[in-house]
XYZ file of C-alpha atoms in Angstrom:
528
model
C -4.271 20.790 -15.950
C -6.276 23.481 -14.188
C -9.779 23.135 -12.875
C -11.153 25.290 -15.679
C -9.733 22.897 -18.296
C -11.786 19.941 -17.053
C -15.477 20.895 -17.305
C -16.618 17.292 -16.726
C -14.868 17.306 -13.352
C -16.328 20.702 -12.438
C -19.847 19.495 -13.236
C -19.307 16.269 -11.293
C -18.098 18.104 -8.168
C -21.099 20.426 -8.273
C -23.547 17.550 -8.761
C -22.174 15.632 -5.772
C -21.879 18.676 -3.491
C -18.098 18.209 -3.244
C -15.941 21.175 -2.232
C -14.528 22.488 -5.518
C -11.202 23.736 -4.132
C -8.356 22.256 -6.167
C -4.819 21.244 -5.166
C -2.311 20.352 -7.900
C -5.220 20.244 -10.367
C -7.210 17.686 -8.326
C -10.083 18.006 -5.827
C -8.837 18.945 -2.354
C -10.785 15.984 -0.980
C -8.308 13.675 -2.729
C -5.609 14.921 -0.384
C -7.744 14.407 2.729
C -7.977 10.781 1.605
C -4.252 10.874 0.740
C -3.272 11.689 4.327
C -5.842 9.373 5.901
C -4.564 6.475 3.832
C -0.984 7.557 4.442
C -1.282 7.117 8.209
C -3.203 3.858 7.853
C -0.446 2.464 5.663
C 2.114 3.805 8.175
C 0.438 1.647 10.792
C 0.074 -1.465 8.614
C 3.494 -1.505 6.983
C 5.251 -0.320 10.139
C 3.897 -3.386 11.908
C 4.435 -5.693 8.904
C 8.090 -4.666 8.659
C 8.574 -5.947 12.212
C 6.357 -9.038 12.152
C 8.600 -11.664 10.548
C 11.890 -10.369 11.921
C 10.376 -10.151 15.439
C 9.157 -13.745 15.248
C 12.497 -15.194 14.065
C 14.758 -13.066 16.291
C 16.308 -14.881 19.243
C 14.644 -14.636 22.658
C 17.717 -12.928 24.147
C 17.109 -10.018 21.759
C 13.410 -9.773 22.643
C 12.022 -11.886 19.800
C 10.147 -15.180 19.920
C 12.836 -17.275 18.160
C 10.454 -19.081 15.790
C 11.878 -20.977 12.838
C 11.473 -19.507 9.346
C 8.689 -21.893 8.282
C 6.459 -21.148 11.293
C 7.033 -17.396 10.985
C 6.164 -17.487 7.274
C 2.950 -19.382 7.986
C 1.760 -16.841 10.573
C 2.705 -14.104 8.121
C 0.636 -15.893 5.452
C -2.445 -16.127 7.656
C -2.187 -12.548 8.872
C -1.596 -10.865 5.525
C -4.119 -13.130 3.828
C -6.870 -12.283 6.321
C -5.970 -8.573 6.232
C -6.880 -8.540 2.547
C -9.831 -10.921 2.870
C -11.884 -8.902 5.374
C -12.269 -5.927 2.959
C -14.825 -8.067 1.111
C -17.008 -8.004 4.216
C -16.143 -4.360 4.880
C -17.275 -3.352 1.409
C -20.619 -5.110 1.880
C -21.137 -3.473 5.296
C -20.497 -0.031 3.841
C -22.710 -0.628 0.798
C -25.616 -1.967 2.850
C -25.449 -0.328 6.268
C -22.908 2.343 7.196
C -21.751 4.162 4.084
C -18.072 4.658 3.282
C -17.325 7.368 5.857
C -18.521 5.572 8.990
C -16.824 2.372 7.891
C -13.519 4.220 7.456
C -13.769 5.861 10.874
C -14.748 2.655 12.651
C -11.978 0.735 10.907
C -9.397 3.359 11.911
C -10.534 3.182 15.550
C -10.333 -0.631 15.664
C -6.836 -0.585 14.116
C -5.683 2.006 16.658
C -6.828 -0.337 19.438
C -5.007 -3.196 17.689
C -1.697 -1.371 17.796
C -2.263 -0.458 21.433
C -2.764 -4.132 22.225
C 0.408 -5.153 20.355
C 2.415 -2.604 22.324
C 1.830 -4.819 25.387
C 3.207 -7.987 23.750
C 5.919 -8.117 26.427
C 3.309 -8.626 29.162
C 1.612 -11.614 27.570
C 1.524 -13.157 24.064
C -2.277 -12.858 24.054
C -1.934 -9.093 23.590
C 0.075 -9.720 20.414
C -2.502 -12.090 18.950
C -5.414 -9.850 19.984
C -3.709 -6.953 18.230
C -3.379 -8.970 15.021
C -7.098 -9.818 15.113
C -8.085 -6.171 15.640
C -5.796 -5.079 12.807
C -7.410 -7.616 10.497
C -10.959 -6.504 11.361
C -10.214 -2.779 11.251
C -8.456 -3.001 7.912
C -11.481 -4.805 6.478
C -13.713 -1.838 7.236
C -11.168 0.765 6.174
C -9.388 -0.416 3.055
C -12.051 -0.950 0.346
C -14.118 2.055 1.306
C -11.433 4.702 1.162
C -10.466 3.414 -2.310
C -14.118 3.688 -3.348
C -14.255 7.299 -2.173
C -11.270 8.215 -4.349
C -13.066 6.857 -7.415
C -16.241 8.771 -6.579
C -14.394 12.099 -6.663
C -14.106 11.851 -10.460
C -16.487 11.149 -13.319
C -15.502 8.091 -15.365
C -14.965 10.348 -18.371
C -12.278 12.402 -16.590
C -8.734 11.950 -17.858
C -7.597 12.794 -14.341
C -8.965 9.633 -12.739
C -5.923 7.410 -13.336
C -3.658 10.280 -12.317
C -5.754 10.802 -9.165
C -5.339 7.169 -8.181
C -1.596 7.417 -8.791
C -1.370 10.452 -6.488
C -3.418 8.542 -3.917
C -1.009 5.650 -4.351
C 1.834 8.008 -3.550
C 0.099 8.676 -0.236
C -0.153 4.940 0.391
C 3.558 4.549 -0.154
C 4.567 7.664 1.751
C 2.870 6.145 4.787
C 4.353 2.709 4.107
C 7.815 4.253 3.753
C 7.660 6.237 6.980
C 6.083 3.338 8.873
C 8.719 0.804 7.837
C 11.507 3.349 8.335
C 10.576 4.543 11.815
C 8.650 1.619 13.308
C 11.194 -0.805 11.886
C 14.145 1.175 13.236
C 12.654 1.758 16.675
C 11.400 -1.817 16.927
C 14.749 -3.399 16.037
C 17.070 -0.970 17.823
C 15.033 0.323 20.790
C 12.286 -2.186 21.601
C 9.721 -4.252 19.704
C 6.740 -2.948 21.680
C 7.751 0.659 20.989
C 7.727 -0.067 17.272
C 4.329 -1.772 17.446
C 2.853 1.040 19.566
C 4.212 3.900 17.458
C 2.211 2.686 14.467
C -1.025 3.190 16.407
C -0.236 6.800 17.310
C -0.307 7.877 13.683
C -3.355 5.753 12.901
C -5.140 7.855 15.531
C -4.030 11.081 13.829
C -5.243 9.761 10.481
C -8.668 9.042 11.959
C -8.951 12.521 13.500
C -7.936 14.453 10.393
C -10.448 12.479 8.313
C -13.269 12.965 10.833
C -12.898 16.746 10.866
C -12.708 16.961 7.075
C -15.658 14.786 6.055
C -17.844 17.690 4.907
C -15.444 18.333 2.050
C -16.804 15.199 0.310
C -20.362 16.445 -0.089
C -22.717 13.498 -0.581
C -19.990 10.915 -1.196
C -19.882 8.130 1.353
C -22.265 9.779 3.796
C -24.723 6.889 3.829
C -25.561 3.770 1.837
C -27.979 4.376 -0.989
C -30.969 2.044 -1.179
C -33.108 2.354 -4.295
C -35.579 0.368 -6.334
C -34.618 -0.684 -9.854
C -36.667 2.179 -11.279
C -34.924 4.685 -9.027
C -31.506 3.307 -9.953
C -32.335 3.712 -13.633
C -33.448 7.296 -13.092
C -30.332 8.127 -11.075
C -28.140 6.653 -13.794
C -29.912 8.707 -16.446
C -29.471 11.895 -14.420
C -25.843 11.215 -13.521
C -22.684 10.742 -15.474
C -23.194 6.959 -15.464
C -24.689 5.767 -18.712
C -27.529 3.217 -18.782
C -25.714 0.048 -19.801
C -27.025 -3.005 -21.628
C -26.688 -6.241 -19.544
C -24.074 -7.669 -21.917
C -21.886 -4.547 -21.451
C -22.055 -4.862 -17.671
C -21.286 -8.574 -17.946
C -18.297 -8.064 -20.259
C -16.807 -5.339 -18.081
C -17.191 -7.477 -14.974
C -15.414 -10.321 -16.774
C -12.507 -7.964 -17.490
C -12.423 -6.940 -13.823
C -12.311 -10.628 -12.928
C -9.410 -11.318 -15.302
C -7.440 -8.378 -13.903
C -8.105 -9.618 -10.373
C -6.741 -13.051 -11.231
C -3.695 -11.432 -12.869
C -3.104 -9.419 -9.706
C -2.846 -12.666 -7.722
C 0.196 -13.683 -9.772
C 1.754 -10.260 -9.230
C 1.204 -10.019 -5.481
C 2.195 -13.652 -4.950
C 5.679 -12.522 -5.994
C 5.589 -8.959 -4.702
C 4.523 -9.915 -1.164
C 7.635 -12.016 -0.661
C 8.975 -8.685 0.647
C 7.727 -9.289 4.174
C 8.538 -13.003 4.058
C 11.305 -14.756 2.129
C 12.988 -11.469 1.161
C 13.080 -10.511 4.845
C 14.762 -13.850 5.638
C 17.235 -13.172 2.808
C 17.949 -9.704 4.218
C 18.439 -10.985 7.785
C 20.525 -14.103 7.210
C 22.108 -13.801 3.768
C 22.840 -10.098 3.214
C 25.877 -8.137 4.387
C 24.396 -5.582 6.822
C 27.446 -4.600 8.916
C 29.183 -1.750 7.118
C 32.560 -0.344 8.100
C 34.764 2.595 7.221
C 33.833 4.787 4.291
C 31.089 2.359 3.229
C 29.367 2.828 6.578
C 29.700 6.605 6.345
C 28.264 6.675 2.827
C 25.329 4.558 3.974
C 24.645 6.931 6.882
C 24.396 9.857 4.486
C 22.235 7.922 2.031
C 19.987 6.789 4.878
C 19.742 10.372 6.159
C 18.645 11.582 2.713
C 16.156 8.702 2.423
C 14.767 9.656 5.826
C 14.429 13.403 5.323
C 13.628 13.745 1.613
C 10.226 11.960 1.651
C 9.208 13.871 4.774
C 9.947 17.106 2.901
C 7.796 15.979 -0.049
C 4.714 15.077 1.994
C 5.143 18.200 4.137
C 5.020 20.241 0.932
C 1.805 18.429 -0.069
C 0.319 19.247 3.348
C 1.327 22.898 2.944
C -0.445 23.070 -0.428
C -3.582 21.508 1.055
C -3.465 23.773 4.112
C -3.384 26.910 1.973
C -6.581 25.806 0.247
C -8.735 24.421 3.066
C -7.400 25.626 6.450
C -10.122 28.253 6.899
C -12.900 25.791 6.156
C -11.387 22.714 7.859
C -8.866 23.945 10.451
C -8.869 20.873 12.697
C -8.044 18.584 9.774
C -4.930 20.619 9.018
C -4.016 21.070 12.701
C -4.106 17.357 13.520
C -2.174 16.495 10.381
C 0.377 19.213 11.168
C 0.861 17.842 14.710
C 1.503 14.398 13.296
C 4.083 15.866 10.915
C 5.868 17.655 13.760
C 6.227 14.273 15.473
C 7.482 12.693 12.253
C 10.121 15.403 11.868
C 11.261 14.922 15.475
C 11.561 11.152 15.042
C 13.307 11.477 11.677
C 15.918 13.945 12.940
C 16.445 11.847 16.100
C 17.053 8.730 13.997
C 19.588 10.458 11.750
C 21.440 11.976 14.744
C 21.520 8.632 16.579
C 22.978 6.797 13.594
C 25.744 9.351 13.063
C 26.683 9.077 16.752
C 27.271 5.301 16.465
C 30.700 3.979 15.439
C 29.455 0.814 13.761
C 26.837 0.922 11.011
C 24.350 -1.934 11.067
C 21.596 -1.819 8.473
C 18.305 -2.988 9.979
C 16.481 -5.881 8.328
C 13.380 -3.748 7.875
C 15.369 -0.992 6.108
C 15.292 -2.830 2.787
C 11.489 -2.774 2.708
C 11.481 1.046 2.635
C 13.123 0.974 -0.787
C 9.857 0.001 -2.475
C 8.027 2.958 -0.984
C 10.917 5.345 -1.619
C 10.973 4.409 -5.298
C 7.174 4.819 -5.415
C 7.425 8.323 -3.963
C 10.125 9.364 -6.413
C 8.658 7.676 -9.502
C 4.871 7.982 -9.004
C 4.530 11.431 -10.579
C 6.553 10.314 -13.617
C 4.260 7.341 -14.194
C 1.219 9.571 -13.684
C 2.483 11.936 -16.395
C 3.371 9.000 -18.632
C -0.198 7.641 -18.574
C -1.776 11.094 -18.812
C 0.343 12.770 -21.491
C 2.728 10.384 -23.279
C 1.556 6.780 -23.564
C -1.616 5.279 -22.138
C -1.888 1.595 -23.151
C -4.823 -0.579 -22.142
C -5.170 -1.911 -18.611
C -4.173 -5.481 -19.581
C -0.956 -4.214 -21.202
C -0.087 -2.220 -18.077
C -0.778 -5.298 -15.974
C 1.476 -7.427 -18.210
C 4.259 -4.867 -17.802
C 3.855 -5.043 -14.025
C 3.966 -8.842 -13.995
C 7.081 -8.930 -16.184
C 8.923 -6.367 -14.076
C 8.268 -8.096 -10.740
C 9.619 -11.249 -12.388
C 12.766 -9.389 -13.442
C 13.269 -8.372 -9.816
C 13.416 -12.020 -8.765
C 15.754 -12.877 -11.645
C 18.084 -10.249 -10.159
C 17.784 -11.851 -6.712
C 18.453 -15.252 -8.223
C 21.687 -13.926 -9.744
C 22.661 -12.384 -6.421
C 21.996 -15.630 -4.556
C 23.994 -17.674 -7.068
C 27.106 -17.529 -4.863
C 25.331 -18.966 -1.793
C 26.242 -22.639 -1.299
C 23.439 -25.213 -1.308
C 21.927 -25.558 2.164
C 23.829 -22.589 3.672
C 22.102 -20.993 6.673
C 23.925 -17.667 6.382
C 25.910 -15.610 3.888
C 27.090 -12.049 3.206
C 25.704 -11.151 -0.213
C 26.012 -7.538 -1.350
C 23.081 -5.211 -0.610
C 22.956 -4.133 -4.255
C 20.946 -7.207 -5.273
C 18.088 -6.438 -2.885
C 18.182 -2.763 -3.872
C 17.893 -3.615 -7.584
C 15.134 -6.153 -6.903
C 13.051 -3.590 -5.037
C 13.558 -1.095 -7.874
C 12.122 -3.500 -10.469
C 9.324 -4.548 -8.116
C 8.371 -0.903 -7.675
C 8.230 -0.128 -11.388
C 6.052 -3.212 -11.787
C 3.796 -2.108 -8.945
C 3.269 1.310 -10.528
C 2.166 -0.375 -13.740
C -0.353 -2.599 -11.958
C -1.624 -1.637 -8.529
C -2.911 1.968 -8.930
C -4.097 1.076 -12.424
C -6.029 -1.854 -10.971
C -7.796 0.390 -8.465
C -8.723 2.783 -11.253
C -10.068 0.039 -13.545
C -12.161 -1.518 -10.779
C -13.721 1.909 -10.268
C -14.268 2.581 -14.003
C -15.576 -0.842 -15.006
C -17.818 -1.508 -11.995
C -21.489 -0.508 -11.709
C -21.677 2.183 -9.033
C -24.065 0.205 -6.832
C -21.496 -2.625 -6.647
C -18.380 -0.494 -6.167
C -17.794 -1.371 -2.515
C -18.316 -5.082 -3.149
C -15.982 -5.157 -6.137
C -13.258 -3.259 -4.304
C -13.702 -5.874 -1.601
C -13.209 -8.596 -4.213
C -10.091 -6.812 -5.484
C -8.620 -7.061 -2.010
C -9.831 -10.665 -1.762
C -7.547 -11.416 -4.706
C -4.748 -9.780 -2.705
C -5.715 -11.964 0.261
C -5.276 -15.104 -1.834
C -1.949 -13.793 -3.152
C -0.664 -12.902 0.314
C -1.612 -16.291 1.706
C 0.087 -18.138 -1.165
C 3.111 -15.831 -0.873
C 3.570 -16.587 2.813
C 3.074 -20.321 2.406
C 5.489 -20.397 -0.534
C 8.015 -18.436 1.516
C 7.834 -21.085 4.234
C 9.589 -23.481 1.815
C 12.651 -21.243 1.411
C 14.821 -23.392 3.681
C 13.632 -26.682 2.167
C 14.166 -25.586 -1.447
C 17.539 -23.999 -0.596
C 18.725 -27.216 1.038
C 17.490 -29.441 -1.796
C 18.463 -27.181 -4.708
C 19.694 -23.641 -3.916
C 18.566 -20.204 -2.827
C 19.020 -19.070 -6.428
C 16.575 -21.746 -7.614
C 13.983 -20.614 -5.066
C 13.999 -17.059 -6.428
C 14.017 -18.269 -10.035
C 10.804 -20.240 -9.396
C 9.177 -17.098 -7.980
C 10.297 -15.139 -11.083
C 8.908 -17.580 -13.630
C 5.288 -17.532 -12.423
C 4.393 -13.820 -12.954
C 6.374 -13.737 -16.187
C 4.265 -16.573 -17.563
C 1.097 -14.748 -16.529
C 2.319 -11.626 -18.353
C 2.584 -13.503 -21.644
C -0.953 -14.890 -21.278
C -2.351 -11.435 -20.527
C -0.734 -9.929 -23.614
C -2.306 -12.657 -25.749
C -5.731 -11.877 -24.236
C -5.370 -8.093 -24.599
C -7.267 -7.624 -27.933
C -10.293 -9.538 -26.631
C -10.254 -7.775 -23.265
C -10.084 -4.335 -24.917
C -13.288 -5.102 -26.843
C -15.015 -6.328 -23.694
C -14.314 -3.023 -21.905
C -16.696 -1.296 -24.364
C -14.939 2.045 -24.632
C -13.339 2.215 -21.192
C -9.571 2.665 -21.460
């Protein structure tokens, strides 16, 4: 859809003083946020891919040799707090700094966190200090960049869901590259190099955002403080209708229900960095020989280079539109891409020069992001042009699909004897599980961000995005703590039973959500 075919979007951009240049039918500012978020997710997921495997790896190989339960519990606390602090970050932005300053400050603090973790070999305190800085920086960054995406579009625009899906592609492009490169370098070169590399690209993300902030017009420049009368006048003059209290209440109830549903989804989904990492390390066949090893090298090479080509093409499209007005934004992003290309080609060359093929533990986590990158545009077109069911139905689909992924893992683990501490299960089970998890994520996560934006009063947007991530905090904490029982449940019952328990919970939530769908649709009062 061209710019001329969406008059509501044109009027909204003009009203907010946003640069009206369009890329792929969306405001160019969306892609500034795309790349900023991409490098932040590179840093977060690059570090997360290493966290559990670093903790449980033997001391002789540079790890800390923790047992699975202790590693899972630290993982639970870290990932839980990472998603809890956005609640505070949203309030700070709403009341004091505005979205832009909060994003920049958060990016700076996270860069310092990665720098600290790079010195983990000198003293463990550097590792723990880095985790704390990552938690605090993410709190300032995460809810506010999501809020800015929503503010680029009027609620009436059919492009809003599609815009969030494109933004979600940026999230997963960064996650993919972070897990791929930081994970590989951390496991095969040195842990501190992997931790430090993540911070380099966080710095580039901060710089490209800083030099492109004018493209957003009035959005996020400062917190808006108004009296009730002024808020009413602003609402009347903007594209936000004046809502009756019961409409606001009903919509907030729907947001609350979707947040609770997301807890059941991410409880299962976030096993990726915990129990699924343990399964990949100790129970999956990762040494490949002969033709199988050669095939994997070629597949891995394609998985490495193909996503870099895609995001480079996106950068080229953005550069054509905004380079003259925002040259430093494009220059810093281009420099970061040159480094990514160098690292990607080096990785591929190094693997082909080795006789034995050993799949890294962190490699499996890239599958989620790879499937996101390849499938995101298809889901965006599905919602925009083919079939656009209500938010609760999309959420139910996501919950069911993540459950299917764990049913697959349960089948794969069926051959592992009760209480076994190692096995050599085929990689195909993890690959299939990540495929189903990804399709479920595309039905739920970007849709959730969009619905929080559409159903929330504008003055509470930052707070409610913070609450959305608070739900993720609860889910991550439960996921990590549940993962810490993997050995106990496997010894008492079986590994297959452990994964079947994980599968049953989101599937049950999906059924409940479908039953509630008619009532929830009415309570959205026209928002779909």
